[in-house]
PDB file of C-alpha atoms in Angstrom:
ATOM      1  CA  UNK M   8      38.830 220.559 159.708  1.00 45.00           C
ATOM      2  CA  UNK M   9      36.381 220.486 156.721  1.00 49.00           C
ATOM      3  CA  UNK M  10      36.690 217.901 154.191  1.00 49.00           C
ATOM      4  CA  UNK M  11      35.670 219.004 150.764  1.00 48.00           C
ATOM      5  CA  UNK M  12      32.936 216.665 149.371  1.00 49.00           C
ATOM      6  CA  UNK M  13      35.107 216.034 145.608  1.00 63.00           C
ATOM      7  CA  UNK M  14      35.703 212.087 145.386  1.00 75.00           C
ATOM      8  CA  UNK M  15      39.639 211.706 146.249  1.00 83.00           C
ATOM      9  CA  UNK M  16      41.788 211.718 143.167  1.00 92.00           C
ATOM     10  CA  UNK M  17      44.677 209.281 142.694  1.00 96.00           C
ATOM     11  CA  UNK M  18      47.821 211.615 143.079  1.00 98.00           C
ATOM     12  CA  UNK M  19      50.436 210.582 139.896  1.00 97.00           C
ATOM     13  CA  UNK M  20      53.095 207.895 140.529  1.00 97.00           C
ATOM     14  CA  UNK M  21      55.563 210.477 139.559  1.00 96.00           C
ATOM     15  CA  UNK M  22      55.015 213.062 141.718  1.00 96.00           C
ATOM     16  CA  UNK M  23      55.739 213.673 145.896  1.00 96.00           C
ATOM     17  CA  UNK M  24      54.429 214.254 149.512  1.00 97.00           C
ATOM     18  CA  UNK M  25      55.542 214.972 152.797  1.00 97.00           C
ATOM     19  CA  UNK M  26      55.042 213.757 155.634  1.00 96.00           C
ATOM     20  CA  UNK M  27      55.459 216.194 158.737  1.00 96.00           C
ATOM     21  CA  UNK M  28      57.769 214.676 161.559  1.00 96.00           C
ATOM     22  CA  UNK M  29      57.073 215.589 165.495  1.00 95.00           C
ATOM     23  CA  UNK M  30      60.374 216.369 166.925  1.00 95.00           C
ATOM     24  CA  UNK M  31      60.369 213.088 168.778  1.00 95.00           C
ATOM     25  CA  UNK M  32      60.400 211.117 165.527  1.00 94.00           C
ATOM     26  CA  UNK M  33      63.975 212.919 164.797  1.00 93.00           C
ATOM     27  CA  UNK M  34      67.076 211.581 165.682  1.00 88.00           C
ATOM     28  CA  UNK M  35      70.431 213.144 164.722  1.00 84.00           C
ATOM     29  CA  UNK M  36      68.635 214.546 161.648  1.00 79.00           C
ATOM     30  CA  UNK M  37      66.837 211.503 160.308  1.00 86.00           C
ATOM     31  CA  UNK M  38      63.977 210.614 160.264  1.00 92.00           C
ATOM     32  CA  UNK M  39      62.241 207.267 162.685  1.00 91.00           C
ATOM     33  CA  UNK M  40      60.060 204.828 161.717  1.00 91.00           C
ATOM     34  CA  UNK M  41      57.671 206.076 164.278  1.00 91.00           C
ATOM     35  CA  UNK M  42      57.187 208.979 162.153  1.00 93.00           C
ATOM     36  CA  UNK M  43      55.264 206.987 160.042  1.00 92.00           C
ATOM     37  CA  UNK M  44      53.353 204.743 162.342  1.00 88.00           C
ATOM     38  CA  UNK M  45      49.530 204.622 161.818  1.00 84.00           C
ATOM     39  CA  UNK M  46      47.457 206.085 164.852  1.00 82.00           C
ATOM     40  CA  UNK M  47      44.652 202.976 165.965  1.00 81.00           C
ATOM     41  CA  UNK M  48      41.596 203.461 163.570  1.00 84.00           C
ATOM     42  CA  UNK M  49      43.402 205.687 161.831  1.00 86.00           C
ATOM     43  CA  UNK M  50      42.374 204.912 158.009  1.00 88.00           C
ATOM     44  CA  UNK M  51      45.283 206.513 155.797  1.00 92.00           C
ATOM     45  CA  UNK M  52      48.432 208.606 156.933  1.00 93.00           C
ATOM     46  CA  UNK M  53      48.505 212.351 156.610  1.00 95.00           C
ATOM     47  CA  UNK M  54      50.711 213.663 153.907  1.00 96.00           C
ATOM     48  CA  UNK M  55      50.294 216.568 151.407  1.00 97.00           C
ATOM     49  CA  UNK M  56      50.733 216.697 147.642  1.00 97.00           C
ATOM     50  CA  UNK M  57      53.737 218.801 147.433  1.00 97.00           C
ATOM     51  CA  UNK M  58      53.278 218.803 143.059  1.00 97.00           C
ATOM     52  CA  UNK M  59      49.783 220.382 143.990  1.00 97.00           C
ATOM     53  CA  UNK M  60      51.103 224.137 144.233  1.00 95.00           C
ATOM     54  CA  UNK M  61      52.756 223.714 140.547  1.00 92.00           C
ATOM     55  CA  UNK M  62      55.578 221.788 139.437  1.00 86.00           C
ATOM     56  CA  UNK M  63      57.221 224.863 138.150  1.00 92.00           C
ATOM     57  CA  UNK M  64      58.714 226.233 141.345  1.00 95.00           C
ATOM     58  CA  UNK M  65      61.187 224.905 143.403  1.00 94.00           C
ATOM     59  CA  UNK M  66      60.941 221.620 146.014  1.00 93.00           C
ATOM     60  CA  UNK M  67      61.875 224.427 148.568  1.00 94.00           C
ATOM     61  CA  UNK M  68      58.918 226.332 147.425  1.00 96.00           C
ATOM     62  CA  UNK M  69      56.497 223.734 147.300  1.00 96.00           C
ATOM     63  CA  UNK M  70      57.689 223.052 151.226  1.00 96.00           C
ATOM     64  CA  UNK M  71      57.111 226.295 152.422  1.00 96.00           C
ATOM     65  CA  UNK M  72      53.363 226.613 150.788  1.00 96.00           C
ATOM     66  CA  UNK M  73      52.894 223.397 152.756  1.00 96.00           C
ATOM     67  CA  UNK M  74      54.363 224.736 156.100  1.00 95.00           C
ATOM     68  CA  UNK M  75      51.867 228.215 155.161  1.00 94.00           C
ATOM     69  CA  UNK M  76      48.599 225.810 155.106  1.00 92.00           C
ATOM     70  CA  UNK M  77      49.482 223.738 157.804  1.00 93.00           C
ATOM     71  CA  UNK M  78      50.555 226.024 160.269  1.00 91.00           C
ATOM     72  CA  UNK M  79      46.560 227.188 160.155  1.00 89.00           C
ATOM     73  CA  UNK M  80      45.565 224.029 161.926  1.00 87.00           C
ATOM     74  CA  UNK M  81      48.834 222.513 163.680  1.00 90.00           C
ATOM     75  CA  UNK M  82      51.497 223.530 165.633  1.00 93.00           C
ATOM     76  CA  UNK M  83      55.042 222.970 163.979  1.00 95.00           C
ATOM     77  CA  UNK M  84      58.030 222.599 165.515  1.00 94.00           C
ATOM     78  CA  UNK M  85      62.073 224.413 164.119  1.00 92.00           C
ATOM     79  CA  UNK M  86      63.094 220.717 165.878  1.00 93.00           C
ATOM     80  CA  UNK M  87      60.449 219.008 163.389  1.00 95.00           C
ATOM     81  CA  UNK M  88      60.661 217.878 160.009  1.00 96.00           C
ATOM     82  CA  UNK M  89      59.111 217.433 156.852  1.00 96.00           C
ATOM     83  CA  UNK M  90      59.951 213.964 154.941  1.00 96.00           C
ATOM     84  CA  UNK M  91      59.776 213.763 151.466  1.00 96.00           C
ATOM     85  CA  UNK M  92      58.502 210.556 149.565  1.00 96.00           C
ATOM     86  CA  UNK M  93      58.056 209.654 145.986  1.00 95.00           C
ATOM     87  CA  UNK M  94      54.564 208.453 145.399  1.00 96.00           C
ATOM     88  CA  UNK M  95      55.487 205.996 142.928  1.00 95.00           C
ATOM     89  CA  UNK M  96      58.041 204.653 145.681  1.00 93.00           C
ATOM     90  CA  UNK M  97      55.315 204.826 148.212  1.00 93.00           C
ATOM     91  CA  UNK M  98      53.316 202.218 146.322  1.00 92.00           C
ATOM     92  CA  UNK M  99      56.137 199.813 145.339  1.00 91.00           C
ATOM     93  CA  UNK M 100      57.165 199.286 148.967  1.00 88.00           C
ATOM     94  CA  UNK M 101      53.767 199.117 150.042  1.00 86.00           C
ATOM     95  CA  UNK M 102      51.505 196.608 148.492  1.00 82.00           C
ATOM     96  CA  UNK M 103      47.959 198.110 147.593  1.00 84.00           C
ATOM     97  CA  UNK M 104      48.833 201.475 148.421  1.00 89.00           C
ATOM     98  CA  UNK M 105      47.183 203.974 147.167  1.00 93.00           C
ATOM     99  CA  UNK M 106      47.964 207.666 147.661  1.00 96.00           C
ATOM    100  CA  UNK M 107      44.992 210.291 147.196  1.00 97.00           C
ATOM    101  CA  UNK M 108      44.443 214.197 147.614  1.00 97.00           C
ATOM    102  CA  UNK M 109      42.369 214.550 150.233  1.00 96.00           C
ATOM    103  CA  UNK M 110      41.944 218.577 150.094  1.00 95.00           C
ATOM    104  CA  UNK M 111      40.110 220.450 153.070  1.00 91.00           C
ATOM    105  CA  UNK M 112      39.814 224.438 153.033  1.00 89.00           C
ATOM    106  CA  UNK M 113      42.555 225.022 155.317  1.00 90.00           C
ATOM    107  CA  UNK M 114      44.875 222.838 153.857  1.00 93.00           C
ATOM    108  CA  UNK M 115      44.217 222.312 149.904  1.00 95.00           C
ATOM    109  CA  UNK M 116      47.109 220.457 149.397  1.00 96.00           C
ATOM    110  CA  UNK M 117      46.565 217.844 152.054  1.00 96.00           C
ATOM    111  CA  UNK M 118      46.813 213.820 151.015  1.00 97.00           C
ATOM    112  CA  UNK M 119      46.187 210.239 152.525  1.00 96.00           C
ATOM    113  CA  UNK M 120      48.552 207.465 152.006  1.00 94.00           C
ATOM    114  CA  UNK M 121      46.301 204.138 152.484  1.00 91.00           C
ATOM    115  CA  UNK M 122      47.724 200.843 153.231  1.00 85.00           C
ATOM    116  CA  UNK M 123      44.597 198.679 151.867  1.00 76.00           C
ATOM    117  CA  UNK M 124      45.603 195.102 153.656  1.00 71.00           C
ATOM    118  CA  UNK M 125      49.309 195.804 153.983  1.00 62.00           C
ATOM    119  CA  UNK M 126      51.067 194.793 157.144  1.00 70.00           C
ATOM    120  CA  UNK M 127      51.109 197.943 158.858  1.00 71.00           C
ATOM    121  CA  UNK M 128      54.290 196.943 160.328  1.00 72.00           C
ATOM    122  CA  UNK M 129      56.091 196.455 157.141  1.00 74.00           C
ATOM    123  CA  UNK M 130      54.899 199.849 155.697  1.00 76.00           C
ATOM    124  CA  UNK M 131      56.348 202.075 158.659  1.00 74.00           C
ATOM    125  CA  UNK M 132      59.721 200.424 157.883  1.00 75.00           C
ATOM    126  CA  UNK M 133      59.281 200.363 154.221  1.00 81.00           C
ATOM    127  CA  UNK M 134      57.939 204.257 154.403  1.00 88.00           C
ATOM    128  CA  UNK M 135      61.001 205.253 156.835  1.00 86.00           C
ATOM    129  CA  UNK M 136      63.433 203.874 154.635  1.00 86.00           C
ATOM    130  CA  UNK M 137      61.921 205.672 151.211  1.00 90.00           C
ATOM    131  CA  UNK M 138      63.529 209.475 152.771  1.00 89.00           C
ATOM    132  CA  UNK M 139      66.259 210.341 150.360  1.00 77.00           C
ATOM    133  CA  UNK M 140      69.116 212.459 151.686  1.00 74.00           C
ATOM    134  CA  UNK M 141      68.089 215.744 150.353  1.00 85.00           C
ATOM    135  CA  UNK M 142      64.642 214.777 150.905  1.00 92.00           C
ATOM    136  CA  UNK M 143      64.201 215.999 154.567  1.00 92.00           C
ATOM    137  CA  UNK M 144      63.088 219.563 155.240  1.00 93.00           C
ATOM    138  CA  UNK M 145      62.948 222.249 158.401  1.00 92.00           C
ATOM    139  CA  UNK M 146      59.009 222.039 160.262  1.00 93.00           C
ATOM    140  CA  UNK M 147      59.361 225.704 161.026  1.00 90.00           C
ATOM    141  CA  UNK M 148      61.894 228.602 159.803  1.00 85.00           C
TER     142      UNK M 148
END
């Protein structure tokens, strides 16, 4: 997957991402701390911008755009899930976060949340425990 070449832009404290959840991070409908555990090396976790297709149309909209882009590059599951986290949230419960676009031609909308010196540990439970009811969406329809 192409990365563009822009310098990553700071997405707005007031906006959202999502975080797609593997079936196995889904118990009885919520959503497990494992679904946000970082992979070793991995720099940042994968989210997307979901504010990036317009503000103007519906959370359930902004979801399914998601689902369109990143169904071109990974398999989702009708068992998965998509999490929903407030990016202003995101960097309260994690200290030095820092949530940027990170677009890529298959998947404009696509994001990083970095945990610059957090305790890794602390952010997957602090992460996990940001999911609002209402805030936890179908993988696949």
């Amino acid at each position: 997957m192409g990365r563009c070449v822009k310098k990553p832009k700071s997405i707005p404290d007031s906006n959202h991402v999502l975080r797609y959840c593997k079936p196995r991070t889904v118990k009885e409908g919520k959503i497990a701390e494992s679904a946000f555990e970082f992979r070793p090396g991995e720099e940042f976790l994968s989210v997307n911008w979901m504010e990036y297709f317009g503000a103007d149309i519906t959370a359930d909209a902004q979801v399914e755009k998601v689902r369109k882009d990143m169904s071109k590059s990974l398999k989702l599951s009708a068992n998965g899930r998509f999490a929903k986290l407030h990016v202003g949230g995101v960097k309260k419960c994690v200290e030095n976060a820092e949530v940027k676009h990170l677009p890529s031609r298959q998947n404009p909308s696509h994001a990083g949340i970095y945990a610059h010196g957090a305790d890794r540990l602390t952010a997957i439970l602090g992460l996990a425990h940001l999911v609002a009811p209402g805030g936890v969406f179908p993988g696949k329809i």
